[in-house]
mmCIF file of N, CA and C in Angstrom:
data_model
loop_
_atom_site.group_PDB
_atom_site.id
_atom_site.type_symbol
_atom_site.label_atom_id
_atom_site.label_comp_id
_atom_site.label_asym_id
_atom_site.label_seq_id
_atom_site.Cartn_x
_atom_site.Cartn_y
_atom_site.Cartn_z
ATOM 1 N N MET A 66 -1.806 59.691 13.213
ATOM 2 C CA MET A 66 -2.452 60.798 12.578
ATOM 3 C C MET A 66 -2.630 62.247 13.489
ATOM 4 N N THR A 67 -2.523 63.127 12.800
ATOM 5 C CA THR A 67 -2.792 64.462 13.483
ATOM 6 C C THR A 67 -4.213 64.809 13.573
ATOM 7 N N ASP A 68 -4.680 65.573 14.507
ATOM 8 C CA ASP A 68 -6.045 65.937 14.603
ATOM 9 C C ASP A 68 -6.647 66.651 12.961
ATOM 10 N N ALA A 69 -5.758 67.494 12.680
ATOM 11 C CA ALA A 69 -6.183 68.297 11.304
ATOM 12 C C ALA A 69 -6.264 67.000 10.185
ATOM 13 N N SER A 70 -5.407 66.176 10.273
ATOM 14 C CA SER A 70 -5.604 65.069 9.099
ATOM 15 C C SER A 70 -6.988 64.226 9.195
ATOM 16 N N ARG A 71 -7.449 63.939 10.279
ATOM 17 C CA ARG A 71 -8.423 63.105 10.763
ATOM 18 C C ARG A 71 -9.771 63.968 10.261
ATOM 19 N N LYS A 72 -9.794 65.265 10.157
ATOM 20 C CA LYS A 72 -11.010 66.174 9.999
ATOM 21 C C LYS A 72 -11.184 66.344 8.411
ATOM 22 N N ARG A 73 -9.961 66.175 7.898
ATOM 23 C CA ARG A 73 -9.882 66.642 6.415
ATOM 24 C C ARG A 73 -10.506 65.143 5.463
ATOM 25 N N PRO A 74 -11.500 65.611 4.721
ATOM 26 C CA PRO A 74 -12.125 64.500 3.970
ATOM 27 C C PRO A 74 -11.169 64.154 2.639
ATOM 28 N N THR A 75 -11.075 62.823 2.491
ATOM 29 C CA THR A 75 -10.068 62.191 1.263
ATOM 30 C C THR A 75 -10.551 62.891 -0.045
ATOM 31 N N LYS A 76 -9.637 62.620 -1.020
ATOM 32 C CA LYS A 76 -10.247 63.137 -2.372
ATOM 33 C C LYS A 76 -11.050 62.164 -2.944
ATOM 34 N N GLY A 77 -11.215 60.848 -2.467
ATOM 35 C CA GLY A 77 -11.931 59.713 -2.998
ATOM 36 C C GLY A 77 -13.628 60.200 -2.550
ATOM 37 N N PHE A 78 -13.579 60.686 -1.410
ATOM 38 C CA PHE A 78 -14.999 61.000 -0.661
ATOM 39 C C PHE A 78 -15.464 62.125 -1.398
ATOM 40 N N VAL A 79 -14.414 63.324 -1.337
ATOM 41 C CA VAL A 79 -14.899 64.645 -1.913
ATOM 42 C C VAL A 79 -15.388 64.254 -3.567
ATOM 43 N N ALA A 80 -14.515 63.346 -4.261
ATOM 44 C CA ALA A 80 -15.234 63.220 -5.677
ATOM 45 C C ALA A 80 -16.436 62.457 -5.676
ATOM 46 N N GLY A 81 -16.573 61.514 -4.891
ATOM 47 C CA GLY A 81 -18.105 60.938 -4.623
ATOM 48 C C GLY A 81 -19.140 61.836 -4.363
ATOM 49 N N LEU A 82 -18.837 62.732 -3.472
ATOM 50 C CA LEU A 82 -19.872 63.593 -3.151
ATOM 51 C C LEU A 82 -20.226 64.577 -4.118
ATOM 52 N N ILE A 83 -19.116 64.869 -5.094
ATOM 53 C CA ILE A 83 -19.239 65.713 -6.385
ATOM 54 C C ILE A 83 -20.119 65.006 -7.322
ATOM 55 N N GLY A 84 -19.896 63.701 -7.554
ATOM 56 C CA GLY A 84 -20.618 62.786 -8.509
ATOM 57 C C GLY A 84 -21.976 62.747 -7.915
ATOM 58 N N ALA A 85 -22.201 62.415 -6.687
ATOM 59 C CA ALA A 85 -23.706 62.353 -6.276
ATOM 60 C C ALA A 85 -24.431 63.502 -6.451
ATOM 61 N N ALA A 86 -23.915 64.866 -6.189
ATOM 62 C CA ALA A 86 -24.452 66.078 -6.382
ATOM 63 C C ALA A 86 -24.791 66.374 -7.790
ATOM 64 N N ALA A 87 -23.890 66.005 -8.757
ATOM 65 C CA ALA A 87 -24.061 66.123 -10.264
ATOM 66 C C ALA A 87 -25.379 65.220 -10.696
ATOM 67 N N LEU A 88 -25.451 64.038 -10.258
ATOM 68 C CA LEU A 88 -26.503 62.942 -10.556
ATOM 69 C C LEU A 88 -27.757 63.527 -10.097
ATOM 70 N N TRP A 89 -27.702 63.912 -9.088
ATOM 71 C CA TRP A 89 -29.202 64.411 -8.363
ATOM 72 C C TRP A 89 -29.530 65.697 -9.259
ATOM 73 N N ALA A 90 -28.557 66.596 -9.587
ATOM 74 C CA ALA A 90 -28.922 67.908 -10.129
ATOM 75 C C ALA A 90 -29.309 67.609 -11.792
ATOM 76 N N VAL A 91 -28.846 66.397 -12.356
ATOM 77 C CA VAL A 91 -29.591 66.088 -13.621
ATOM 78 C C VAL A 91 -30.877 65.584 -13.481
ATOM 79 N N SER A 92 -31.073 64.633 -12.457
ATOM 80 C CA SER A 92 -32.256 63.797 -12.300
ATOM 81 C C SER A 92 -33.469 65.102 -12.016
ATOM 82 N N GLN A 93 -33.182 66.159 -11.214
ATOM 83 C CA GLN A 93 -34.036 67.228 -11.007
ATOM 84 C C GLN A 93 -34.385 68.102 -12.244
ATOM 85 N N VAL A 94 -33.529 68.156 -13.083
ATOM 86 C CA VAL A 94 -33.800 68.946 -14.271
ATOM 87 C C VAL A 94 -34.595 68.313 -15.117
ATOM 88 N N THR A 95 -34.643 66.759 -15.362
ATOM 89 C CA THR A 95 -35.239 65.662 -16.041
ATOM 90 C C THR A 95 -36.805 65.811 -15.391
ATOM 91 N N VAL A 96 -36.931 65.937 -14.117
ATOM 92 C CA VAL A 96 -38.248 65.967 -13.389
ATOM 93 C C VAL A 96 -38.865 67.075 -13.683
ATOM 94 N N ALA A 97 -38.193 68.094 -13.629
ATOM 95 C CA ALA A 97 -38.612 69.353 -13.716
ATOM 96 C C ALA A 97 -39.321 69.673 -15.405
ATOM 97 N N ARG A 98 -38.697 69.337 -16.267
ATOM 98 C CA ARG A 98 -38.901 69.398 -17.657
ATOM 99 C C ARG A 98 -40.121 68.573 -18.067
ATOM 100 N N ALA A 99 -40.311 67.448 -17.323
ATOM 101 C CA ALA A 99 -41.580 66.659 -17.585
ATOM 102 C C ALA A 99 -42.919 67.172 -17.149
ATOM 103 N N GLU A 100 -42.369 67.966 -15.633
ATOM 104 C CA GLU A 100 -43.430 68.644 -14.847
ATOM 105 C C GLU A 100 -44.193 69.958 -15.529
ATOM 106 N N ASP A 101 -43.082 70.498 -16.322
ATOM 107 C CA ASP A 101 -43.461 71.973 -16.736
ATOM 108 C C ASP A 101 -44.575 71.912 -17.622
ATOM 109 N N ASP A 102 -44.633 70.690 -18.672
ATOM 110 C CA ASP A 102 -45.618 70.605 -19.587
ATOM 111 C C ASP A 102 -45.657 69.111 -19.867
ATOM 112 N N PRO A 103 -46.439 68.424 -18.972
ATOM 113 C CA PRO A 103 -46.613 66.976 -19.250
ATOM 114 C C PRO A 103 -47.209 66.537 -20.531
ATOM 115 N N PHE A 104 -48.086 67.226 -20.916
ATOM 116 C CA PHE A 104 -48.838 67.022 -22.198
ATOM 117 C C PHE A 104 -48.209 67.054 -23.316
ATOM 118 N N SER A 105 -46.879 67.774 -23.345
ATOM 119 C CA SER A 105 -46.205 67.712 -24.729
ATOM 120 C C SER A 105 -45.427 66.700 -24.715
ATOM 121 N N GLN A 106 -45.093 65.843 -23.617
ATOM 122 C CA GLN A 106 -44.458 64.526 -23.884
ATOM 123 C C GLN A 106 -45.300 63.352 -24.431
ATOM 124 N N PHE A 107 -46.754 63.427 -24.499
ATOM 125 C CA PHE A 107 -47.405 62.417 -25.048
ATOM 126 C C PHE A 107 -48.347 62.724 -26.201
ATOM 127 N N PRO A 108 -48.766 61.719 -26.954
ATOM 128 C CA PRO A 108 -49.549 62.052 -28.087
ATOM 129 C C PRO A 108 -50.819 62.677 -27.576
ATOM 130 N N LEU A 109 -51.733 63.454 -28.501
ATOM 131 C CA LEU A 109 -52.654 63.916 -28.240
ATOM 132 C C LEU A 109 -53.879 62.728 -28.343
ATOM 133 N N VAL A 110 -53.589 61.932 -29.472
ATOM 134 C CA VAL A 110 -54.584 60.797 -29.661
ATOM 135 C C VAL A 110 -53.843 59.685 -30.089
ATOM 136 N N ILE A 111 -54.273 58.460 -29.703
ATOM 137 C CA ILE A 111 -54.008 57.181 -30.379
ATOM 138 C C ILE A 111 -54.885 56.367 -30.767
ATOM 139 N N HIS A 112 -54.799 55.740 -31.551
ATOM 140 C CA HIS A 112 -56.071 55.113 -32.223
ATOM 141 C C HIS A 112 -55.743 53.587 -32.137
ATOM 142 N N CYS A 113 -56.823 52.901 -31.769
ATOM 143 C CA CYS A 113 -56.482 51.504 -31.598
ATOM 144 C C CYS A 113 -57.661 50.485 -32.163
ATOM 145 N N LYS A 114 -57.527 49.420 -32.715
ATOM 146 C CA LYS A 114 -58.572 48.458 -33.122
ATOM 147 C C LYS A 114 -58.648 47.647 -32.040
ATOM 148 N N TYR A 115 -60.140 47.564 -31.533
ATOM 149 C CA TYR A 115 -60.757 46.555 -30.378
ATOM 150 C C TYR A 115 -62.036 46.091 -31.025
ATOM 151 N N ASN A 116 -62.200 44.686 -30.666
ATOM 152 C CA ASN A 116 -63.458 44.264 -30.929
ATOM 153 C C ASN A 116 -64.030 44.669 -32.424
ATOM 154 N N GLU A 117 -63.081 44.526 -33.299
ATOM 155 C CA GLU A 117 -63.542 45.011 -34.911
ATOM 156 C C GLU A 117 -63.627 46.370 -35.207
ATOM 157 N N THR A 118 -63.554 47.195 -34.110
ATOM 158 C CA THR A 118 -63.947 48.732 -34.300
ATOM 159 C C THR A 118 -62.814 49.398 -33.885
ATOM 160 N N TYR A 119 -62.507 50.578 -34.529
ATOM 161 C CA TYR A 119 -61.377 51.376 -34.690
ATOM 162 C C TYR A 119 -62.069 52.479 -33.584
ATOM 163 N N HIS A 120 -61.177 52.894 -32.656
ATOM 164 C CA HIS A 120 -61.193 53.931 -31.489
ATOM 165 C C HIS A 120 -60.237 54.788 -31.414
ATOM 166 N N ALA A 121 -60.663 56.253 -31.188
ATOM 167 C CA ALA A 121 -59.655 57.267 -30.959
ATOM 168 C C ALA A 121 -59.795 57.389 -29.531
ATOM 169 N N PHE A 122 -58.627 57.127 -28.706
ATOM 170 C CA PHE A 122 -58.272 57.430 -27.464
ATOM 171 C C PHE A 122 -57.603 58.901 -27.252
ATOM 172 N N TYR A 123 -58.394 59.603 -26.530
ATOM 173 C CA TYR A 123 -57.685 61.183 -26.380
ATOM 174 C C TYR A 123 -56.989 61.081 -25.047
ATOM 175 N N ILE A 124 -55.808 61.798 -24.760
ATOM 176 C CA ILE A 124 -55.282 61.840 -23.469
ATOM 177 C C ILE A 124 -56.298 62.563 -22.499
ATOM 178 N N SER A 125 -56.514 62.179 -21.618
ATOM 179 C CA SER A 125 -57.120 62.952 -20.474
ATOM 180 C C SER A 125 -56.458 63.571 -19.469
ATOM 181 N N ARG A 126 -55.593 62.925 -18.649
ATOM 182 C CA ARG A 126 -54.757 63.208 -17.633
ATOM 183 C C ARG A 126 -53.149 62.520 -17.645
ATOM 184 N N VAL A 127 -52.310 63.371 -16.851
ATOM 185 C CA VAL A 127 -50.978 62.721 -16.721
ATOM 186 C C VAL A 127 -50.724 62.972 -15.288
ATOM 187 N N SER A 128 -50.528 61.894 -14.712
ATOM 188 C CA SER A 128 -50.330 61.924 -13.165
ATOM 189 C C SER A 128 -49.030 62.384 -12.717
ATOM 190 N N HIS A 129 -48.808 62.838 -11.415
ATOM 191 C CA HIS A 129 -47.644 63.118 -10.882
ATOM 192 C C HIS A 129 -46.385 62.248 -11.007
ATOM 193 N N ASP A 130 -46.623 61.021 -11.611
ATOM 194 C CA ASP A 130 -45.633 59.863 -11.493
ATOM 195 C C ASP A 130 -45.361 59.504 -12.879
ATOM 196 N N GLY A 131 -46.267 60.270 -13.935
ATOM 197 C CA GLY A 131 -45.919 60.086 -15.327
ATOM 198 C C GLY A 131 -46.646 59.215 -16.009
ATOM 199 N N VAL A 132 -47.813 58.862 -15.355
ATOM 200 C CA VAL A 132 -48.899 58.073 -16.035
ATOM 201 C C VAL A 132 -49.864 58.724 -16.819
ATOM 202 N N ALA A 133 -49.857 58.482 -18.090
ATOM 203 C CA ALA A 133 -50.896 59.088 -18.929
ATOM 204 C C ALA A 133 -51.981 58.479 -19.009
ATOM 205 N N THR A 134 -53.451 58.798 -19.122
ATOM 206 C CA THR A 134 -54.353 58.198 -18.911
ATOM 207 C C THR A 134 -55.132 58.766 -20.263
ATOM 208 N N TYR A 135 -55.634 57.398 -21.155
ATOM 209 C CA TYR A 135 -56.187 58.090 -22.616
ATOM 210 C C TYR A 135 -57.722 57.289 -22.400
ATOM 211 N N VAL A 136 -58.881 57.939 -22.986
ATOM 212 C CA VAL A 136 -60.254 57.399 -22.615
ATOM 213 C C VAL A 136 -60.726 57.624 -24.321
ATOM 214 N N ALA A 137 -61.665 56.706 -24.542
ATOM 215 C CA ALA A 137 -62.347 56.581 -25.872
ATOM 216 C C ALA A 137 -63.873 56.417 -25.388
ATOM 217 N N SER A 138 -64.589 56.379 -26.503
ATOM 218 C CA SER A 138 -66.025 56.217 -26.085
ATOM 219 C C SER A 138 -66.173 54.752 -25.657
ATOM 220 N N ASP A 139 -67.757 54.610 -25.269
ATOM 221 C CA ASP A 139 -67.798 53.001 -24.787
ATOM 222 C C ASP A 139 -67.020 52.771 -23.604
ATOM 223 N N ARG A 140 -66.769 53.856 -22.759
ATOM 224 C CA ARG A 140 -66.227 53.733 -21.454
ATOM 225 C C ARG A 140 -65.172 52.907 -21.415
ATOM 226 N N ILE A 141 -64.341 53.041 -22.310
ATOM 227 C CA ILE A 141 -63.044 52.105 -22.199
ATOM 228 C C ILE A 141 -61.718 53.187 -22.430
ATOM 229 N N ALA A 142 -60.714 52.775 -21.684
ATOM 230 C CA ALA A 142 -59.574 53.489 -21.419
ATOM 231 C C ALA A 142 -58.245 52.763 -21.206
ATOM 232 N N GLY A 143 -57.103 53.418 -21.385
ATOM 233 C CA GLY A 143 -55.831 52.727 -21.035
ATOM 234 C C GLY A 143 -54.880 53.831 -20.637
ATOM 235 N N THR A 144 -53.551 53.154 -20.081
ATOM 236 C CA THR A 144 -52.571 54.137 -19.692
ATOM 237 C C THR A 144 -51.095 53.754 -20.433
ATOM 238 N N ILE A 145 -50.280 54.804 -20.208
ATOM 239 C CA ILE A 145 -49.018 54.523 -20.619
ATOM 240 C C ILE A 145 -47.987 55.455 -20.096
ATOM 241 N N THR A 146 -46.747 55.194 -20.072
ATOM 242 C CA THR A 146 -45.719 55.881 -19.616
ATOM 243 C C THR A 146 -44.802 56.262 -20.711
ATOM 244 N N LEU A 147 -43.656 57.384 -20.364
ATOM 245 C CA LEU A 147 -43.059 57.734 -21.403
ATOM 246 C C LEU A 147 -41.933 56.353 -21.787
ATOM 247 N N ASP A 148 -41.646 55.494 -20.992
ATOM 248 C CA ASP A 148 -41.023 54.447 -21.401
ATOM 249 C C ASP A 148 -41.777 53.050 -21.114
ATOM 250 N N GLY A 149 -42.861 52.736 -20.898
ATOM 251 C CA GLY A 149 -43.515 51.859 -20.679
ATOM 252 C C GLY A 149 -44.478 51.436 -21.792
ATOM 253 N N LYS A 150 -45.175 50.600 -21.570
ATOM 254 C CA LYS A 150 -46.048 49.903 -22.517
ATOM 255 C C LYS A 150 -47.478 50.179 -22.236
ATOM 256 N N ALA A 151 -48.354 50.365 -23.173
ATOM 257 C CA ALA A 151 -49.793 50.523 -23.168
ATOM 258 C C ALA A 151 -50.462 49.452 -22.507
ATOM 259 N N LYS A 152 -51.483 49.786 -21.617
ATOM 260 C CA LYS A 152 -52.147 48.794 -20.587
ATOM 261 C C LYS A 152 -53.665 49.388 -20.967
ATOM 262 N N ALA A 153 -54.507 48.204 -20.675
ATOM 263 C CA ALA A 153 -56.003 48.535 -20.869
ATOM 264 C C ALA A 153 -56.129 48.625 -19.434
ATOM 265 N N ILE A 154 -57.372 49.470 -19.066
ATOM 266 C CA ILE A 154 -57.788 49.820 -17.714
ATOM 267 C C ILE A 154 -59.059 48.856 -17.750
ATOM 268 N N GLY A 155 -59.354 48.081 -16.524
ATOM 269 C CA GLY A 155 -60.487 47.405 -16.446
ATOM 270 C C GLY A 155 -60.471 46.194 -17.518
ATOM 271 N N GLY A 156 -61.520 45.390 -17.286
ATOM 272 C CA GLY A 156 -61.922 44.133 -18.107
ATOM 273 C C GLY A 156 -60.701 43.663 -18.710
ATOM 274 N N ALA A 157 -61.243 42.735 -19.544
ATOM 275 C CA ALA A 157 -60.406 41.964 -20.227
ATOM 276 C C ALA A 157 -59.834 42.780 -21.635
ATOM 277 N N GLY A 158 -59.931 44.047 -21.815
ATOM 278 C CA GLY A 158 -59.750 44.747 -23.025
ATOM 279 C C GLY A 158 -58.175 44.405 -23.661
ATOM 280 N N GLY A 159 -58.263 44.350 -24.700
ATOM 281 C CA GLY A 159 -57.029 44.061 -25.442
ATOM 282 C C GLY A 159 -57.093 45.205 -26.520
ATOM 283 N N GLY A 160 -56.687 44.779 -27.578
ATOM 284 C CA GLY A 160 -56.713 45.808 -28.914
ATOM 285 C C GLY A 160 -55.136 45.856 -29.289
ATOM 286 N N SER A 161 -55.271 46.443 -30.090
ATOM 287 C CA SER A 161 -53.836 46.851 -31.268
ATOM 288 C C SER A 161 -52.925 47.589 -30.778
ATOM 289 N N CYS A 162 -53.192 48.149 -29.436
ATOM 290 C CA CYS A 162 -52.340 49.284 -28.822
ATOM 291 C C CYS A 162 -51.619 48.643 -27.680
ATOM 292 N N VAL A 163 -52.305 47.670 -26.931
ATOM 293 C CA VAL A 163 -51.910 47.189 -25.690
ATOM 294 C C VAL A 163 -50.615 46.442 -25.716
ATOM 295 N N GLY A 164 -49.586 46.495 -24.873
ATOM 296 C CA GLY A 164 -48.261 46.291 -24.931
ATOM 297 C C GLY A 164 -47.335 46.954 -25.913
ATOM 298 N N LYS A 165 -47.667 48.045 -26.556
ATOM 299 C CA LYS A 165 -46.660 48.680 -27.158
ATOM 300 C C LYS A 165 -46.325 50.061 -26.548
ATOM 301 N N THR A 166 -45.139 50.320 -26.937
ATOM 302 C CA THR A 166 -44.550 51.351 -26.253
ATOM 303 C C THR A 166 -45.024 52.831 -27.218
ATOM 304 N N LEU A 167 -44.733 54.155 -26.623
ATOM 305 C CA LEU A 167 -45.063 55.273 -27.536
ATOM 306 C C LEU A 167 -44.231 55.114 -28.646
ATOM 307 N N VAL A 168 -42.948 54.819 -28.707
ATOM 308 C CA VAL A 168 -42.198 54.824 -30.096
ATOM 309 C C VAL A 168 -42.875 53.582 -30.812
ATOM 310 N N GLU A 169 -43.305 52.705 -30.509
ATOM 311 C CA GLU A 169 -44.043 51.767 -31.449
ATOM 312 C C GLU A 169 -45.191 52.141 -31.931
ATOM 313 N N LEU A 170 -45.841 52.837 -30.969
ATOM 314 C CA LEU A 170 -47.430 53.520 -31.635
ATOM 315 C C LEU A 170 -47.027 54.679 -32.360
ATOM 316 N N ARG A 171 -45.879 55.510 -32.426
ATOM 317 C CA ARG A 171 -45.715 56.530 -33.081
ATOM 318 C C ARG A 171 -45.147 55.795 -34.689
ATOM 319 N N ALA A 172 -44.163 54.860 -34.520
ATOM 320 C CA ALA A 172 -43.772 54.307 -35.840
ATOM 321 C C ALA A 172 -44.846 53.592 -36.613
ATOM 322 N N SER A 173 -46.023 52.975 -35.836
ATOM 323 C CA SER A 173 -47.063 52.223 -36.602
ATOM 324 C C SER A 173 -47.866 53.474 -37.021
ATOM 325 N N GLN A 174 -47.760 54.585 -36.780
ATOM 326 C CA GLN A 174 -48.683 55.795 -37.181
ATOM 327 C C GLN A 174 -50.221 55.539 -36.324
ATOM 328 N N GLN A 175 -50.145 55.087 -35.403
ATOM 329 C CA GLN A 175 -51.359 55.195 -34.250
ATOM 330 C C GLN A 175 -51.279 56.016 -33.150
ATOM 331 N N ALA A 176 -50.263 57.137 -33.172
ATOM 332 C CA ALA A 176 -50.209 58.007 -32.211
ATOM 333 C C ALA A 176 -50.081 59.417 -33.008
ATOM 334 N N TYR A 177 -51.042 60.395 -32.548
ATOM 335 C CA TYR A 177 -50.922 61.621 -33.292
ATOM 336 C C TYR A 177 -50.455 62.721 -32.486
ATOM 337 N N ASP A 178 -49.467 63.472 -32.577
ATOM 338 C CA ASP A 178 -48.874 64.458 -31.755
ATOM 339 C C ASP A 178 -49.506 65.705 -32.065
ATOM 340 N N LEU A 179 -49.819 66.673 -31.120
ATOM 341 C CA LEU A 179 -50.397 68.164 -31.315
ATOM 342 C C LEU A 179 -49.135 68.950 -31.826
ATOM 343 N N LYS A 180 -49.336 69.146 -33.168
ATOM 344 C CA LYS A 180 -48.235 70.154 -33.958
ATOM 345 C C LYS A 180 -48.521 71.650 -33.727
ATOM 346 N N PRO A 181 -47.853 72.626 -32.944
ATOM 347 C CA PRO A 181 -48.338 73.874 -33.059
ATOM 348 C C PRO A 181 -48.273 74.713 -34.237
#
């Protein structure tokens, strides 16, 4: 091998770098969109039945890692992510929302989005 051929990257190496750069760019666009207006990704209200009572859970915050927190009266709350399932915060709380995804909550008409 000559000195010039040892310094020149192979076509496969260059293609790999381009592919990795493209994946990184796509991931950054997705993160940027979610961070631009995180509240637009989640419903404003989710209603659930807990202990024979219906509760309206209002979005309270969205953390930097994409976890939305919903709160209701009686000091009960829950969390959900865009691709995860609803979870109760604290206590043995259950209810008709726990374990459902946003898609399932919207399909069962338990989630209400803010329409402009």
